[in-house]
Structure formats: structure tokens, C-alpha cells
PDB file of C-alpha atoms in Angstrom:
ATOM      1  CA  ALA V  47       0.176   0.006  -0.035  1.00 72.00           C
ATOM      2  CA  GLN V  48       1.274   3.499  -0.490  1.00 79.00           C
ATOM      3  CA  SER V  49       2.150   5.789   2.217  1.00 89.00           C
ATOM      4  CA  VAL V  50       3.651   9.182   3.013  1.00 94.00           C
ATOM      5  CA  THR V  51       5.685  10.377   5.960  1.00 96.00           C
ATOM      6  CA  GLN V  52       6.465  13.952   6.597  1.00 97.00           C
ATOM      7  CA  PRO V  53       8.935  13.623   9.498  1.00 96.00           C
ATOM      8  CA  ASP V  54       8.555  17.205  10.681  1.00 96.00           C
ATOM      9  CA  ILE V  55       5.407  17.870  12.317  1.00 96.00           C
ATOM     10  CA  HIS V  56       6.440  21.719  12.844  1.00 97.00           C
ATOM     11  CA  ILE V  57       8.886  23.993  11.243  1.00 97.00           C
ATOM     12  CA  THR V  58       9.527  27.726  12.426  1.00 97.00           C
ATOM     13  CA  VAL V  59      11.271  29.977   9.911  1.00 97.00           C
ATOM     14  CA  SER V  60      12.361  33.595   9.721  1.00 97.00           C
ATOM     15  CA  GLU V  61      10.679  35.667   6.944  1.00 97.00           C
ATOM     16  CA  GLY V  62      13.101  35.853   4.065  1.00 97.00           C
ATOM     17  CA  ALA V  63      15.031  32.496   4.892  1.00 97.00           C
ATOM     18  CA  SER V  64      14.934  29.469   2.710  1.00 97.00           C
ATOM     19  CA  LEU V  65      12.357  26.743   3.744  1.00 97.00           C
ATOM     20  CA  GLU V  66      12.826  23.093   3.016  1.00 98.00           C
ATOM     21  CA  LEU V  67       9.804  20.515   3.771  1.00 98.00           C
ATOM     22  CA  ARG V  68      10.475  16.680   3.885  1.00 98.00           C
ATOM     23  CA  CYS V  69       8.310  14.152   2.265  1.00 97.00           C
ATOM     24  CA  ASN V  70       9.164  10.450   2.018  1.00 96.00           C
ATOM     25  CA  TYR V  71       6.986   7.818   0.076  1.00 93.00           C
ATOM     26  CA  SER V  72       6.455   4.463  -0.125  1.00 89.00           C
ATOM     27  CA  TYR V  73       5.158   2.655  -3.244  1.00 78.00           C
ATOM     28  CA  GLY V  74       6.406  -0.043  -5.390  1.00 66.00           C
ATOM     29  CA  ALA V  75       6.214   1.649  -8.732  1.00 75.00           C
ATOM     30  CA  THR V  76       6.752   5.059  -9.780  1.00 74.00           C
ATOM     31  CA  PRO V  77       4.464   7.466  -8.064  1.00 85.00           C
ATOM     32  CA  TYR V  78       2.514  10.518  -8.685  1.00 90.00           C
ATOM     33  CA  LEU V  79       3.240  12.901  -6.108  1.00 93.00           C
ATOM     34  CA  PHE V  80       1.794  16.355  -5.065  1.00 95.00           C
ATOM     35  CA  TRP V  81       2.178  19.080  -2.728  1.00 97.00           C
ATOM     36  CA  TYR V  82      -0.702  20.825  -1.231  1.00 97.00           C
ATOM     37  CA  VAL V  83      -1.283  23.828   1.329  1.00 97.00           C
ATOM     38  CA  GLN V  84      -3.905  24.572   3.611  1.00 95.00           C
ATOM     39  CA  SER V  85      -4.530  27.920   5.636  1.00 91.00           C
ATOM     40  CA  PRO V  86      -6.621  27.555   8.722  1.00 84.00           C
ATOM     41  CA  GLY V  87     -10.221  26.283   8.241  1.00 78.00           C
ATOM     42  CA  GLN V  88      -9.702  26.348   4.509  1.00 82.00           C
ATOM     43  CA  GLY V  89      -9.440  23.334   1.844  1.00 86.00           C
ATOM     44  CA  LEU V  90      -6.136  22.360   0.328  1.00 93.00           C
ATOM     45  CA  GLN V  91      -4.929  24.568  -2.611  1.00 95.00           C
ATOM     46  CA  LEU V  92      -2.374  22.474  -5.323  1.00 95.00           C
ATOM     47  CA  LEU V  93       1.236  24.029  -5.170  1.00 97.00           C
ATOM     48  CA  LEU V  94       2.887  21.529  -7.741  1.00 95.00           C
ATOM     49  CA  LYS V  95       2.754  18.185  -8.825  1.00 93.00           C
ATOM     50  CA  TYR V  96       5.117  15.371 -10.380  1.00 92.00           C
ATOM     51  CA  PHE V  97       3.845  12.783 -12.947  1.00 87.00           C
ATOM     52  CA  SER V  98       6.990  12.277 -14.957  1.00 82.00           C
ATOM     53  CA  GLY V  99      10.100  13.930 -16.490  1.00 84.00           C
ATOM     54  CA  ASP V 100      12.210  16.393 -15.167  1.00 86.00           C
ATOM     55  CA  THR V 101      12.740  15.628 -11.416  1.00 89.00           C
ATOM     56  CA  LEU V 102      12.741  19.371 -10.405  1.00 95.00           C
ATOM     57  CA  VAL V 103       9.247  20.793 -10.790  1.00 95.00           C
ATOM     58  CA  GLN V 104       7.968  24.319 -10.283  1.00 96.00           C
ATOM     59  CA  GLY V 105       4.825  25.354  -8.409  1.00 96.00           C
ATOM     60  CA  ILE V 106       3.048  28.435  -7.782  1.00 95.00           C
ATOM     61  CA  LYS V 107       3.926  30.969  -4.977  1.00 94.00           C
ATOM     62  CA  GLY V 108       7.722  30.538  -5.802  1.00 96.00           C
ATOM     63  CA  PHE V 109       7.618  26.836  -4.512  1.00 97.00           C
ATOM     64  CA  GLU V 110       9.478  23.794  -6.024  1.00 97.00           C
ATOM     65  CA  ALA V 111      10.137  20.261  -5.600  1.00 98.00           C
ATOM     66  CA  GLU V 112      12.524  17.709  -6.405  1.00 96.00           C
ATOM     67  CA  PHE V 113      11.565  14.036  -6.814  1.00 94.00           C
ATOM     68  CA  LYS V 114      14.642  11.582  -5.779  1.00 93.00           C
ATOM     69  CA  ARG V 115      13.674   8.164  -6.643  1.00 90.00           C
ATOM     70  CA  SER V 116      16.829   6.665  -4.915  1.00 90.00           C
ATOM     71  CA  GLN V 117      15.871   8.193  -1.659  1.00 92.00           C
ATOM     72  CA  SER V 118      12.066   8.035  -2.214  1.00 92.00           C
ATOM     73  CA  SER V 119      11.783  11.532  -1.302  1.00 95.00           C
ATOM     74  CA  PHE V 120       9.883  14.677  -2.821  1.00 96.00           C
ATOM     75  CA  ASN V 121      10.944  17.555  -0.783  1.00 98.00           C
ATOM     76  CA  LEU V 122       9.441  21.102  -1.216  1.00 98.00           C
ATOM     77  CA  ARG V 123      11.680  23.903  -1.131  1.00 98.00           C
ATOM     78  CA  LYS V 124      11.136  28.017  -1.090  1.00 98.00           C
ATOM     79  CA  PRO V 125      14.051  30.045  -1.377  1.00 97.00           C
ATOM     80  CA  SER V 126      12.586  33.330   0.635  1.00 97.00           C
ATOM     81  CA  VAL V 127       9.832  32.616   2.900  1.00 97.00           C
ATOM     82  CA  HIS V 128       6.995  35.428   3.043  1.00 96.00           C
ATOM     83  CA  TRP V 129       4.933  35.770   6.191  1.00 95.00           C
ATOM     84  CA  SER V 130       1.710  34.352   3.821  1.00 94.00           C
ATOM     85  CA  ASP V 131       3.504  31.220   3.683  1.00 96.00           C
ATOM     86  CA  ALA V 132       2.445  30.257   7.240  1.00 96.00           C
ATOM     87  CA  ALA V 133       0.179  27.260   6.768  1.00 97.00           C
ATOM     88  CA  GLU V 134      -0.050  23.494   7.061  1.00 97.00           C
ATOM     89  CA  TYR V 135       1.629  21.731   4.021  1.00 98.00           C
ATOM     90  CA  PHE V 136       0.736  18.138   2.730  1.00 98.00           C
ATOM     91  CA  CYS V 137       2.506  15.890   0.726  1.00 97.00           C
ATOM     92  CA  ALA V 138       0.316  13.321  -1.102  1.00 96.00           C
ATOM     93  CA  VAL V 139       0.972  10.305  -3.286  1.00 93.00           C
ATOM     94  CA  THR V 140      -1.116   8.075  -5.720  1.00 88.00           C
ATOM     95  CA  ASN V 141      -0.933   5.307  -8.395  1.00 79.00           C
ATOM     96  CA  ASP V 142      -4.290   5.943  -9.715  1.00 79.00           C
ATOM     97  CA  TYR V 143      -6.900   8.211  -8.062  1.00 83.00           C
ATOM     98  CA  LYS V 144      -7.076   7.736  -4.346  1.00 88.00           C
ATOM     99  CA  LEU V 145      -4.700  10.429  -2.774  1.00 93.00           C
ATOM    100  CA  SER V 146      -2.734   9.131   0.496  1.00 93.00           C
ATOM    101  CA  PHE V 147      -1.577  11.999   2.352  1.00 96.00           C
ATOM    102  CA  GLY V 148       1.038  12.550   4.983  1.00 96.00           C
ATOM    103  CA  ALA V 149       0.217  13.914   8.396  1.00 96.00           C
ATOM    104  CA  GLY V 150       1.227  17.237   7.318  1.00 97.00           C
ATOM    105  CA  THR V 151       3.821  20.132   8.372  1.00 98.00           C
ATOM    106  CA  THR V 152       2.836  23.369  10.160  1.00 97.00           C
ATOM    107  CA  VAL V 153       4.972  26.190   8.905  1.00 98.00           C
ATOM    108  CA  THR V 154       5.314  29.372  11.279  1.00 97.00           C
ATOM    109  CA  VAL V 155       6.957  32.322   9.951  1.00 97.00           C
ATOM    110  CA  ARG V 156       8.457  34.659  12.546  1.00 95.00           C
ATOM    111  CA  ALA V 157       9.322  38.465  11.409  1.00 90.00           C
TER     112      ALA V 157
ATOM    113  CA  ASP M 252     -14.300  28.718 -13.537  1.00 55.00           C
ATOM    114  CA  THR M 253     -15.324  29.166  -9.956  1.00 77.00           C
ATOM    115  CA  GLY M 254     -13.827  26.255  -8.330  1.00 91.00           C
ATOM    116  CA  VAL M 255     -15.295  23.547  -6.074  1.00 95.00           C
ATOM    117  CA  SER M 256     -17.726  24.849  -3.471  1.00 96.00           C
ATOM    118  CA  GLN M 257     -19.308  22.879  -0.133  1.00 97.00           C
ATOM    119  CA  ASP M 258     -22.235  23.601   1.682  1.00 97.00           C
ATOM    120  CA  PRO M 259     -22.633  24.450   4.373  1.00 97.00           C
ATOM    121  CA  ARG M 260     -18.956  25.480   5.573  1.00 96.00           C
ATOM    122  CA  HIS M 261     -20.029  24.525   9.195  1.00 96.00           C
ATOM    123  CA  LYS M 262     -22.401  22.319  10.688  1.00 98.00           C
ATOM    124  CA  ILE M 263     -22.864  21.684  14.606  1.00 98.00           C
ATOM    125  CA  THR M 264     -25.419  18.941  15.397  1.00 98.00           C
ATOM    126  CA  LYS M 265     -26.270  16.822  18.121  1.00 97.00           C
ATOM    127  CA  ARG M 266     -25.176  13.272  18.589  1.00 97.00           C
ATOM    128  CA  GLY M 267     -28.041  11.060  16.938  1.00 97.00           C
ATOM    129  CA  GLN M 268     -29.004  13.507  14.302  1.00 98.00           C
ATOM    130  CA  ASN M 269     -28.559  12.998  10.613  1.00 98.00           C
ATOM    131  CA  VAL M 270     -26.494  15.535   8.608  1.00 98.00           C
ATOM    132  CA  THR M 271     -26.322  16.147   4.697  1.00 98.00           C
ATOM    133  CA  PHE M 272     -23.297  17.868   3.091  1.00 98.00           C
ATOM    134  CA  ARG M 273     -23.523  19.057  -0.727  1.00 98.00           C
ATOM    135  CA  CYS M 274     -20.512  19.459  -2.829  1.00 98.00           C
ATOM    136  CA  ASP M 275     -20.531  21.199  -6.316  1.00 97.00           C
ATOM    137  CA  PRO M 276     -17.576  20.404  -8.453  1.00 96.00           C
ATOM    138  CA  ILE M 277     -15.700  22.177 -10.896  1.00 93.00           C
ATOM    139  CA  SER M 278     -17.855  22.495 -14.144  1.00 90.00           C
ATOM    140  CA  GLU M 279     -17.515  19.163 -16.446  1.00 83.00           C
ATOM    141  CA  HIS M 280     -15.107  17.578 -13.780  1.00 90.00           C
ATOM    142  CA  ASN M 281     -16.320  13.730 -14.214  1.00 90.00           C
ATOM    143  CA  ARG M 282     -14.635  12.716 -10.963  1.00 93.00           C
ATOM    144  CA  LEU M 283     -15.459  13.825  -7.507  1.00 96.00           C
ATOM    145  CA  TYR M 284     -14.280  12.775  -4.373  1.00 96.00           C
ATOM    146  CA  TRP M 285     -14.789  12.790  -0.759  1.00 97.00           C
ATOM    147  CA  TYR M 286     -12.184  13.042   1.815  1.00 97.00           C
ATOM    148  CA  ARG M 287     -12.356  13.495   5.783  1.00 97.00           C
ATOM    149  CA  GLN M 288      -9.953  15.174   7.888  1.00 95.00           C
ATOM    150  CA  THR M 289      -9.649  14.904  11.646  1.00 94.00           C
ATOM    151  CA  LEU M 290      -7.569  17.555  13.754  1.00 90.00           C
ATOM    152  CA  GLY M 291      -3.709  17.125  13.060  1.00 87.00           C
ATOM    153  CA  GLN M 292      -3.915  14.649  10.365  1.00 92.00           C
ATOM    154  CA  GLY M 293      -3.969  14.636   6.690  1.00 94.00           C
ATOM    155  CA  PRO M 294      -7.128  13.904   4.574  1.00 95.00           C
ATOM    156  CA  GLU M 295      -8.322  10.180   4.332  1.00 95.00           C
ATOM    157  CA  PHE M 296      -9.982   9.071   1.185  1.00 95.00           C
ATOM    158  CA  LEU M 297     -13.742   8.175   1.817  1.00 96.00           C
ATOM    159  CA  THR M 298     -15.424   7.465  -1.816  1.00 96.00           C
ATOM    160  CA  TYR M 299     -15.156   8.279  -5.387  1.00 93.00           C
ATOM    161  CA  PHE M 300     -17.419   8.904  -8.243  1.00 94.00           C
ATOM    162  CA  GLN M 301     -16.885   8.712 -11.975  1.00 92.00           C
ATOM    163  CA  ASN M 302     -19.821  10.582 -13.379  1.00 92.00           C
ATOM    164  CA  GLU M 303     -22.909   8.924 -11.310  1.00 92.00           C
ATOM    165  CA  ALA M 304     -21.417   5.770 -10.714  1.00 93.00           C
ATOM    166  CA  GLN M 305     -19.737   5.486  -7.313  1.00 92.00           C
ATOM    167  CA  LEU M 306     -16.702   3.455  -7.857  1.00 92.00           C
ATOM    168  CA  GLU M 307     -15.064   2.764  -4.832  1.00 90.00           C
ATOM    169  CA  LYS M 308     -15.757   3.159  -0.867  1.00 91.00           C
ATOM    170  CA  SER M 309     -13.376   3.130   1.826  1.00 91.00           C
ATOM    171  CA  ARG M 310     -13.702   1.000   4.780  1.00 89.00           C
ATOM    172  CA  LEU M 311     -13.887   4.166   6.752  1.00 84.00           C
ATOM    173  CA  LEU M 312     -17.245   4.667   5.254  1.00 86.00           C
ATOM    174  CA  SER M 313     -19.478   2.849   7.610  1.00 88.00           C
ATOM    175  CA  ASP M 314     -23.112   1.809   7.193  1.00 92.00           C
ATOM    176  CA  ARG M 315     -24.201   4.999   8.557  1.00 95.00           C
ATOM    177  CA  PHE M 316     -22.603   6.937   5.858  1.00 96.00           C
ATOM    178  CA  SER M 317     -24.078   7.342   1.977  1.00 95.00           C
ATOM    179  CA  ALA M 318     -22.958   9.606  -1.095  1.00 96.00           C
ATOM    180  CA  GLU M 319     -24.875  10.130  -3.998  1.00 96.00           C
ATOM    181  CA  ARG M 320     -24.169  11.759  -7.100  1.00 95.00           C
ATOM    182  CA  PRO M 321     -27.197  12.280  -9.194  1.00 91.00           C
ATOM    183  CA  LYS M 322     -26.932  12.799 -12.839  1.00 85.00           C
ATOM    184  CA  GLY M 323     -23.269  13.324 -12.500  1.00 84.00           C
ATOM    185  CA  SER M 324     -23.298  16.758 -11.296  1.00 90.00           C
ATOM    186  CA  PHE M 325     -23.289  17.904  -7.608  1.00 96.00           C
ATOM    187  CA  SER M 326     -22.757  15.126  -4.871  1.00 97.00           C
ATOM    188  CA  THR M 327     -24.126  14.624  -1.371  1.00 97.00           C
ATOM    189  CA  LEU M 328     -22.636  13.033   1.692  1.00 97.00           C
ATOM    190  CA  GLU M 329     -25.110  11.834   4.314  1.00 97.00           C
ATOM    191  CA  ILE M 330     -24.214  10.841   8.002  1.00 97.00           C
ATOM    192  CA  GLN M 331     -27.049   9.056  10.062  1.00 97.00           C
ATOM    193  CA  ARG M 332     -27.017   8.519  13.652  1.00 97.00           C
ATOM    194  CA  THR M 333     -24.146  10.735  14.148  1.00 97.00           C
ATOM    195  CA  GLU M 334     -21.393  10.126  16.849  1.00 96.00           C
ATOM    196  CA  GLN M 335     -18.921  12.217  18.346  1.00 96.00           C
ATOM    197  CA  GLY M 336     -16.165  10.406  16.441  1.00 95.00           C
ATOM    198  CA  ASP M 337     -17.543  11.827  13.254  1.00 96.00           C
ATOM    199  CA  SER M 338     -16.528  15.195  14.083  1.00 97.00           C
ATOM    200  CA  ALA M 339     -14.006  16.481  11.315  1.00 96.00           C
ATOM    201  CA  MET M 340     -13.471  18.394   8.134  1.00 95.00           C
ATOM    202  CA  TYR M 341     -15.237  16.842   5.297  1.00 97.00           C
ATOM    203  CA  LEU M 342     -13.438  17.479   2.093  1.00 96.00           C
ATOM    204  CA  CYS M 343     -14.568  17.192  -1.531  1.00 97.00           C
ATOM    205  CA  ALA M 344     -12.516  17.213  -4.485  1.00 96.00           C
ATOM    206  CA  SER M 345     -12.905  17.351  -8.208  1.00 95.00           C
ATOM    207  CA  SER M 346     -10.971  16.206 -11.238  1.00 92.00           C
ATOM    208  CA  ASP M 347     -10.837  15.589 -14.837  1.00 82.00           C
ATOM    209  CA  PRO M 348      -8.244  13.061 -16.354  1.00 74.00           C
ATOM    210  CA  ASP M 349      -5.040  14.540 -17.135  1.00 70.00           C
ATOM    211  CA  GLY M 350      -4.235  11.757 -19.832  1.00 66.00           C
ATOM    212  CA  GLU M 351      -1.023  10.941 -17.746  1.00 66.00           C
ATOM    213  CA  GLY M 352      -2.199   7.927 -15.705  1.00 64.00           C
ATOM    214  CA  THR M 353      -3.677   9.854 -12.987  1.00 73.00           C
ATOM    215  CA  ASP M 354      -5.380  13.482 -12.517  1.00 83.00           C
ATOM    216  CA  THR M 355      -4.993  16.505 -10.663  1.00 89.00           C
ATOM    217  CA  GLN M 356      -7.567  16.912  -7.847  1.00 93.00           C
ATOM    218  CA  TYR M 357      -9.084  20.305  -6.719  1.00 93.00           C
ATOM    219  CA  PHE M 358     -10.320  20.671  -3.358  1.00 95.00           C
ATOM    220  CA  GLY M 359     -13.277  22.701  -2.010  1.00 95.00           C
ATOM    221  CA  PRO M 360     -13.128  24.562   1.376  1.00 94.00           C
ATOM    222  CA  GLY M 361     -14.491  21.722   3.352  1.00 95.00           C
ATOM    223  CA  THR M 362     -17.559  21.314   5.635  1.00 96.00           C
ATOM    224  CA  ARG M 363     -16.387  21.279   9.365  1.00 96.00           C
ATOM    225  CA  LEU M 364     -18.955  18.960  11.262  1.00 97.00           C
ATOM    226  CA  THR M 365     -18.765  19.082  15.014  1.00 97.00           C
ATOM    227  CA  VAL M 366     -20.895  16.407  16.911  1.00 97.00           C
ATOM    228  CA  LEU M 367     -22.018  17.496  20.426  1.00 96.00           C
TER     229      LEU M 367
END
């Protein structure tokens, strides 16, 4: 069965600093991978996705993620964090249609 | 394209009551999904429709839960005889096949259910 692990429950980062959120997946074949962001009390907004091809994918809001098959990872990065990036971030994997999500990483941005 | 909408956004009910939630997908999206998210967790898959056909139900969806998608447009999720353990955010998503083996799901704002 497919599964996702997000090792960091909570990350605090200073505004303007870089951010990296970790995601490890467990799946036998080539997975389809996603990152979503959720603001308090809101639904999920898609940041980016990886289906195939270039392992470095660009998303919205200046985010990017790199697929590393050898490490079963799909880490999310942003070079310079803005206060509006404070939210909860979810990594998800699927091989067909059902998304399996990690438990999420809460990002706090300090001034 | 107005995105996925859900109604109501919040619902407070007493244990034992029935509740119904509605989801309106992005127009012309033929796939619709329901997920449940409890506090501090990621969403968990509940069920999935392709047009009006319900193709899969998670074991999380007990007999008290029923979902429909008449005419392949909006969907409803009903919970009968609610229990306190049903308190959660119920998320709806819709998609259209990308032609790449899977599709990209777009989520609504969710319905927050509180069972007293």
C-alpha cells in the first residue's frame, strides 16, 4: 500500500529565510506526487505535482520540489519565505486516483 | 471556473442526528471525491465517483454514511445517527483526467462538522 511520511510536524522559519519540507513516500512503482497547502479552516490548494519527466518541478508561489527516486523523497523548497506562507503543508501520493496524504507539516513564519 | 464549492461550511449537530453535506464540483469535471480530515492529520479517502457511478468506498465509510451523485453533477454526503467520532472536516475534490495515468484533484473549502 502507498504511504507518505512527513517527518517534521512543525517548522519555524524567519521571514526571508529558505524553507525545506521533507516528504518520503512508500510505493513500489513510479508514484504521482503532489504538494498541497492548507490555510487555517480552509481547503487544500495545489502547489505543484510530479507525474514524470524532469525531477525538479516548479509550482505556484515560488515553490519547487525535487523527486529523488533513490531516496523515495519529494521535498518541497522555497528560497525566501514570506509571512503569508505560514500554513500547513501536505505531501500526497497516488498511483491511480486515491490520494494518500502525510500528516502534514505546520510552518510558522517569524518576523 | 468558480472552483469546487461546499455547503454548509460549518455544521454543529447533536449526537444521533442526521446531517447532509453538498459538494458542487468544477463544471465538467467527471470525477468527484470525498475525504475526511481530523485534527492534526492529513485527509483520508472516503469515496469516489466517476460521473454518477460510485466506484469505490473506503472501509472508513461505515453503513451510517452514504454518498450520491445524481446526474453526475453535484454530490451529497449523508451521515445518519451521528457520533462524536464523526467530528471532522469533510473535503470534496473534483478532477478531470490529465491523460497521464492520474489526474489532479482540486479541493473545496470543506465542511467542518462538530457533533456534540
